[in-house]
Amino acid sequence: MEFRHLGRSGLMVSEISYGNWITHGSQVEEEAAVACVRAALDSGITTFDTADVYAGTRAESVLGRALKGERREGLEIFTKVYWPTGPGRNDRGLSRKHIMESIDGSLRRLQTDHVDLYQAHRYDVSTPLEETMEAFADVVHSGKAHYIGVSEWTASQLREAHTLARELRIPLISNQPQYSMLWRVIETEVMPASEELGVGQIVWSPMAQGVLSGKYLPGQPPPAGSRATDEKSGADFIARWLTDDVLTRVQQLKPIAEQAGLTMPQLAVAWVLQNPNVASAIVGASRPEQVHDNVKAAGVKLDAGLLKAIDEIVEPVTERDPAKTESPAQRP
């Protein structure tokens, strides 16, 4: 495993991080989830990402139990707050009330007294940013989180939050956006702003919800048991990629992966890690062997000719519109 600094901070994270968005507590049984976490640890992964909303808070609980007994100082545990976790009007968003209640709930479920990174899962247009950042400052200053991050925020939102974070003396060091060969909306505005501010990317869905694995074939129904056939696994979310044009171009990446000595999933993960602003790529798994396969993307260097060949294949189906940086439909 290779490690990188997260943004312009001293925090080191594993290039491959383990996330449990649509697996723990919902898609796979706890025994399998724990096996995947063990596989991640055995493979050198030290960075684990979750959120209070995943599986209705159950994902945090599963991760907490899976990591119990591990040396806490040797792990980087990340979680998030924003999406609804209860029926009340204050059980959502980035109000002071919800943040202060949510961090305590997350720590209880994760069985730890602090998280290394506490992230705003989306931008809350209904709460003053000053209120949100002051609450985050209290979380940090109370020792319940070491660093602050955001997820799917625009460049202007990042800049405004970063200014307040400096004033409040808290480290805002990360953004967690969707990023893959097919989804590159952060490259135009968010990444340049992040590089200027010292914010690093922890990217989710580097395999475009599994499409870049190559298992979905043009003109054929999705394989039985795949994410595209499982409503609990985000079947509606993956649907945008299941067009013959996209799937045909993905199949054209196979010779490139073979040339690089990589599997298709490894190529997809290695591709996002070529960007120096990306500190870590989040992978999920329902089976331990998926973890062992994905971690082989760490430390891989793709040469310029290979990167150019990838761009030439996927460019016609790549999404680059920066206006799509944040969307209520995105729920990682």
Coordinates of C-alpha atoms in Angstrom, one line a residue:
M1 CA 0.0 0.0 0.0
E2 CA 1.1 3.5 -0.8
F3 CA 0.1 6.6 1.3
R4 CA -0.5 10.3 0.5
H5 CA -1.0 13.5 2.5
L6 CA -4.7 14.5 2.5
G7 CA -4.6 18.0 1.1
R8 CA -2.0 20.4 2.6
S9 CA -2.2 18.7 5.9
G10 CA 0.0 16.3 7.9
L11 CA -2.6 13.5 7.8
M12 CA -1.5 10.5 5.8
V13 CA -4.2 8.3 4.2
S14 CA -3.9 5.0 2.2
E15 CA -4.2 5.5 -1.5
I16 CA -7.0 3.0 -1.5
S17 CA -9.6 3.6 1.2
Y18 CA -12.5 1.2 2.1
G19 CA -16.0 2.6 2.0
N20 CA -19.3 0.9 3.0
W21 CA -22.0 3.0 1.3
I22 CA -24.2 0.3 -0.2
T23 CA -22.8 -2.8 1.4
H24 CA -22.6 -2.9 5.2
G25 CA -26.0 -3.2 6.9
S26 CA -27.9 -3.5 3.6
Q27 CA -26.4 -5.4 0.6
V28 CA -24.3 -8.0 2.4
E29 CA -24.6 -9.8 5.7
E30 CA -22.5 -8.7 8.6
E31 CA -20.2 -11.7 8.5
A32 CA -19.3 -10.9 4.9
A33 CA -18.9 -7.2 5.7
V34 CA -16.5 -8.0 8.5
A35 CA -14.6 -10.3 6.2
C36 CA -14.2 -7.5 3.7
V37 CA -12.9 -5.1 6.4
R38 CA -10.4 -7.8 7.5
A39 CA -9.3 -8.1 3.9
A40 CA -8.8 -4.4 3.7
L41 CA -6.7 -4.4 6.8
D42 CA -4.7 -7.3 5.6
S43 CA -4.1 -5.5 2.3
G44 CA -2.6 -2.4 4.1
I45 CA -5.7 -0.2 3.9
T46 CA -5.8 2.1 7.0
T47 CA -8.5 4.6 5.8
F48 CA -12.2 3.7 6.3
D49 CA -15.0 5.9 5.1
T50 CA -18.7 5.7 6.1
A51 CA -21.6 8.0 6.8
D52 CA -24.5 8.2 9.3
V53 CA -27.1 7.8 6.6
Y54 CA -25.7 4.6 5.1
A55 CA -28.1 1.8 5.7
G56 CA -30.1 4.0 8.0
T57 CA -27.1 4.3 10.5
R58 CA -26.4 0.5 10.4
A59 CA -23.3 0.8 8.3
E60 CA -21.5 2.8 11.0
S61 CA -22.4 0.2 13.6
V62 CA -21.1 -2.7 11.4
L63 CA -17.9 -0.8 10.7
G64 CA -17.4 -0.1 14.4
R65 CA -17.8 -3.7 15.3
A66 CA -15.5 -4.8 12.4
L67 CA -12.7 -2.5 13.6
K68 CA -13.1 -3.3 17.3
G69 CA -9.8 -4.3 18.8
E70 CA -7.7 -2.7 16.1
R71 CA -5.1 -0.1 17.2
R72 CA -7.0 3.1 16.9
E73 CA -4.0 5.3 16.2
G74 CA -3.2 3.1 13.2
L75 CA -6.5 3.9 11.5
E76 CA -8.1 6.9 9.8
I77 CA -11.9 6.7 10.3
F78 CA -14.1 9.1 8.3
T79 CA -17.8 9.7 8.6
K80 CA -20.3 12.3 7.3
V81 CA -23.4 14.3 8.3
Y82 CA -26.2 15.9 6.3
W83 CA -28.8 13.4 5.0
P84 CA -31.9 12.4 7.1
T85 CA -31.2 10.0 9.9
G86 CA -34.7 10.2 11.5
P87 CA -38.2 11.5 10.9
G88 CA -37.9 14.9 12.6
R89 CA -37.4 18.2 10.8
N90 CA -34.1 18.6 12.6
D91 CA -32.8 15.1 11.8
R92 CA -31.1 16.4 8.7
G93 CA -29.0 19.2 7.3
L94 CA -26.1 21.1 8.7
S95 CA -27.7 23.0 11.5
R96 CA -25.8 23.2 14.8
K97 CA -28.4 21.0 16.4
H98 CA -28.1 18.2 13.9
I99 CA -24.3 18.3 13.7
M100 CA -23.8 18.2 17.5
E101 CA -26.3 15.4 17.9
S102 CA -25.0 13.5 14.8
I103 CA -21.4 13.4 15.8
D104 CA -22.3 11.8 19.2
G105 CA -24.4 9.2 17.4
S106 CA -21.7 8.4 14.9
L107 CA -19.1 8.0 17.7
R108 CA -21.3 5.7 19.6
R109 CA -22.0 3.5 16.6
L110 CA -18.3 3.5 15.5
Q111 CA -17.2 2.7 19.1
T112 CA -14.6 5.4 19.2
D113 CA -14.2 8.7 21.0
H114 CA -13.2 10.6 17.8
V115 CA -13.2 10.4 14.0
D116 CA -10.2 11.5 12.0
L117 CA -12.3 13.4 9.5
Y118 CA -15.9 14.7 9.8
Q119 CA -17.5 15.6 6.5
A120 CA -20.4 17.7 5.4
H121 CA -22.2 15.2 3.1
R122 CA -23.7 17.9 1.0
Y123 CA -24.0 21.7 1.1
D124 CA -27.0 22.9 3.1
V125 CA -28.7 25.8 1.4
S126 CA -31.2 26.2 4.3
T127 CA -28.6 26.8 7.1
P128 CA -26.2 29.7 7.3
L129 CA -22.7 28.5 6.5
E130 CA -21.4 30.4 9.5
E131 CA -23.6 28.3 11.8
T132 CA -22.4 25.1 10.1
M133 CA -18.7 26.0 10.4
E134 CA -19.0 27.2 14.0
A135 CA -20.6 23.8 14.9
F136 CA -17.8 22.0 13.1
A137 CA -15.3 24.1 15.0
D138 CA -16.8 23.0 18.3
V139 CA -16.6 19.4 17.2
V140 CA -12.9 19.8 16.4
H141 CA -12.1 21.8 19.5
S142 CA -13.9 19.3 21.7
G143 CA -11.6 16.5 20.3
K144 CA -14.4 14.6 18.6
A145 CA -12.9 15.1 15.1
H146 CA -9.3 15.9 14.1
Y147 CA -10.1 17.4 10.6
I148 CA -13.1 18.7 8.7
G149 CA -14.1 17.9 5.1
V150 CA -17.0 18.2 2.7
S151 CA -18.5 16.2 -0.1
E152 CA -19.8 17.4 -3.5
W153 CA -19.3 21.1 -2.8
T154 CA -18.8 23.6 -5.6
A155 CA -15.6 25.6 -5.9
S156 CA -17.3 28.8 -4.6
Q157 CA -18.7 26.9 -1.6
L158 CA -15.3 25.5 -0.9
R159 CA -13.7 28.9 -1.0
E160 CA -16.3 30.4 1.4
A161 CA -16.0 27.5 3.8
H162 CA -12.2 27.6 3.8
T163 CA -12.2 31.3 4.7
L164 CA -14.4 30.6 7.7
A165 CA -12.4 27.6 8.7
R166 CA -9.2 29.6 8.8
E167 CA -10.9 32.2 11.0
L168 CA -12.2 29.5 13.3
R169 CA -8.8 27.8 13.4
I170 CA -10.0 24.4 12.2
P171 CA -8.4 22.4 9.4
L172 CA -10.7 22.0 6.3
I173 CA -8.6 19.6 4.3
S174 CA -10.8 17.5 2.0
N175 CA -13.6 17.1 -0.5
Q176 CA -15.2 13.9 -1.4
P177 CA -16.5 14.0 -5.0
Q178 CA -17.5 11.4 -7.5
Y179 CA -14.6 11.0 -10.0
S180 CA -13.8 8.5 -12.7
M181 CA -12.8 8.2 -16.3
L182 CA -16.5 8.8 -17.1
W183 CA -17.4 11.5 -14.5
R184 CA -14.9 14.4 -14.6
V185 CA -17.0 17.4 -13.6
I186 CA -14.6 18.4 -10.8
E187 CA -11.6 19.0 -13.1
T188 CA -12.7 22.4 -14.4
E189 CA -13.4 24.3 -11.2
V190 CA -13.3 22.2 -8.0
M191 CA -9.8 20.8 -8.5
P192 CA -8.1 24.1 -9.3
A193 CA -9.8 25.7 -6.3
S194 CA -8.9 22.7 -4.1
E195 CA -5.2 22.9 -5.1
E196 CA -5.1 26.6 -4.3
L197 CA -6.7 26.0 -0.9
G198 CA -4.8 22.9 0.1
V199 CA -7.8 20.7 -0.1
G200 CA -7.4 17.1 -1.2
Q201 CA -9.9 14.8 -2.9
I202 CA -11.1 11.5 -1.5
V203 CA -13.0 10.2 -4.5
W204 CA -15.9 7.9 -4.6
S205 CA -17.1 5.6 -7.4
P206 CA -13.8 5.4 -9.3
M207 CA -15.3 2.5 -11.2
A208 CA -18.5 4.4 -12.2
Q209 CA -20.7 2.2 -10.0
G210 CA -19.0 -0.9 -11.4
V211 CA -19.4 0.0 -15.1
L212 CA -15.7 0.4 -15.6
S213 CA -15.2 -3.2 -14.4
G214 CA -16.2 -4.3 -17.9
K215 CA -18.8 -6.8 -16.6
Y216 CA -21.7 -4.9 -18.3
L217 CA -21.9 -5.7 -22.0
P218 CA -23.6 -3.7 -24.8
G219 CA -26.8 -5.2 -26.0
Q220 CA -27.1 -7.6 -23.1
P221 CA -29.0 -7.4 -19.8
P222 CA -27.0 -6.8 -16.6
P223 CA -25.5 -9.9 -15.1
A224 CA -27.7 -11.5 -12.4
G225 CA -26.8 -10.3 -8.9
S226 CA -24.9 -7.2 -10.2
R227 CA -25.5 -3.8 -8.8
A228 CA -27.6 -2.9 -11.8
T229 CA -30.2 -5.5 -10.8
D230 CA -30.3 -4.8 -7.0
E231 CA -32.4 -1.8 -5.9
K232 CA -30.6 -1.8 -2.5
S233 CA -27.3 -1.4 -4.4
G234 CA -28.3 1.8 -6.3
A235 CA -29.7 0.3 -9.5
D236 CA -31.3 3.6 -10.4
F237 CA -28.0 5.4 -9.8
I238 CA -26.0 3.2 -12.3
A239 CA -28.7 3.4 -15.0
R240 CA -27.2 6.5 -16.6
W241 CA -24.1 4.5 -17.7
L242 CA -25.9 1.5 -19.1
T243 CA -26.1 2.7 -22.7
D244 CA -24.7 0.7 -25.6
D245 CA -22.4 3.7 -26.5
V246 CA -20.9 3.8 -23.0
L247 CA -20.6 0.1 -22.6
T248 CA -19.0 -0.4 -26.1
R249 CA -16.3 2.2 -25.2
V250 CA -15.7 0.6 -21.9
Q251 CA -15.1 -2.7 -23.6
Q252 CA -12.5 -1.0 -25.8
L253 CA -10.5 -0.3 -22.6
K254 CA -9.8 -4.0 -22.1
P255 CA -6.7 -4.1 -24.3
I256 CA -5.3 -1.1 -22.5
A257 CA -5.7 -2.8 -19.1
E258 CA -4.0 -5.9 -20.5
Q259 CA -1.2 -3.8 -21.8
A260 CA -0.7 -2.2 -18.4
G261 CA -0.9 -5.7 -16.7
L262 CA -4.0 -4.7 -14.8
T263 CA -7.6 -5.9 -14.5
M264 CA -10.3 -3.5 -15.6
P265 CA -11.2 -2.5 -11.9
Q266 CA -7.5 -1.9 -11.2
L267 CA -7.1 0.3 -14.3
A268 CA -10.1 2.4 -13.2
V269 CA -8.8 2.9 -9.7
A270 CA -5.2 3.6 -10.9
W271 CA -6.5 6.2 -13.3
V272 CA -8.0 8.4 -10.6
L273 CA -4.8 8.1 -8.6
Q274 CA -2.8 9.6 -11.4
N275 CA -4.2 13.0 -10.4
P276 CA -2.0 14.5 -7.8
N277 CA -4.9 16.3 -6.1
V278 CA -6.5 12.9 -5.4
A279 CA -5.3 11.6 -2.0
S280 CA -7.4 8.4 -1.9
A281 CA -9.8 6.4 -4.0
I282 CA -12.7 4.8 -2.1
V283 CA -13.6 1.2 -3.0
G284 CA -16.4 -0.9 -1.7
A285 CA -16.8 -4.7 -1.7
S286 CA -19.2 -7.5 -1.1
R287 CA -16.5 -10.1 -1.2
P288 CA -12.9 -10.1 0.2
E289 CA -11.4 -11.0 -3.1
Q290 CA -12.7 -7.8 -4.6
V291 CA -10.7 -5.9 -2.0
H292 CA -7.5 -7.9 -2.7
D293 CA -7.9 -7.1 -6.4
N294 CA -8.6 -3.4 -6.0
V295 CA -5.6 -2.7 -3.7
K296 CA -3.2 -3.7 -6.5
A297 CA -4.0 -0.3 -8.1
A298 CA -2.0 1.4 -5.4
G299 CA 1.4 2.7 -6.5
V300 CA 0.6 2.0 -10.2
K301 CA 2.0 4.6 -12.7
L302 CA 0.3 4.9 -16.0
D303 CA 2.4 6.4 -18.8
A304 CA 1.3 9.4 -20.9
G305 CA 0.6 7.4 -24.0
L306 CA -1.7 5.0 -22.1
L307 CA -3.6 7.9 -20.5
K308 CA -4.0 9.6 -23.9
A309 CA -5.4 6.3 -25.3
I310 CA -7.9 6.1 -22.5
D311 CA -9.0 9.7 -23.1
E312 CA -9.5 9.1 -26.8
I313 CA -11.8 6.1 -26.1
V314 CA -14.0 7.6 -23.4
E315 CA -14.1 11.3 -24.3
P316 CA -17.3 11.2 -26.3
V317 CA -19.2 9.7 -23.3
T318 CA -17.4 11.6 -20.5
E319 CA -19.4 14.0 -18.4
R320 CA -17.4 17.2 -17.7
D321 CA -20.1 19.8 -16.9
P322 CA -19.0 21.6 -13.6
A323 CA -22.7 22.5 -12.9
K324 CA -23.2 18.8 -12.1
T325 CA -20.7 18.9 -9.3
E326 CA -23.5 18.8 -6.7
S327 CA -26.8 17.1 -7.2
P328 CA -29.5 16.0 -4.7
A329 CA -29.7 12.7 -6.6
Q330 CA -26.2 11.8 -5.6
R331 CA -26.1 10.0 -2.3
P332 CA -22.8 8.3 -1.7

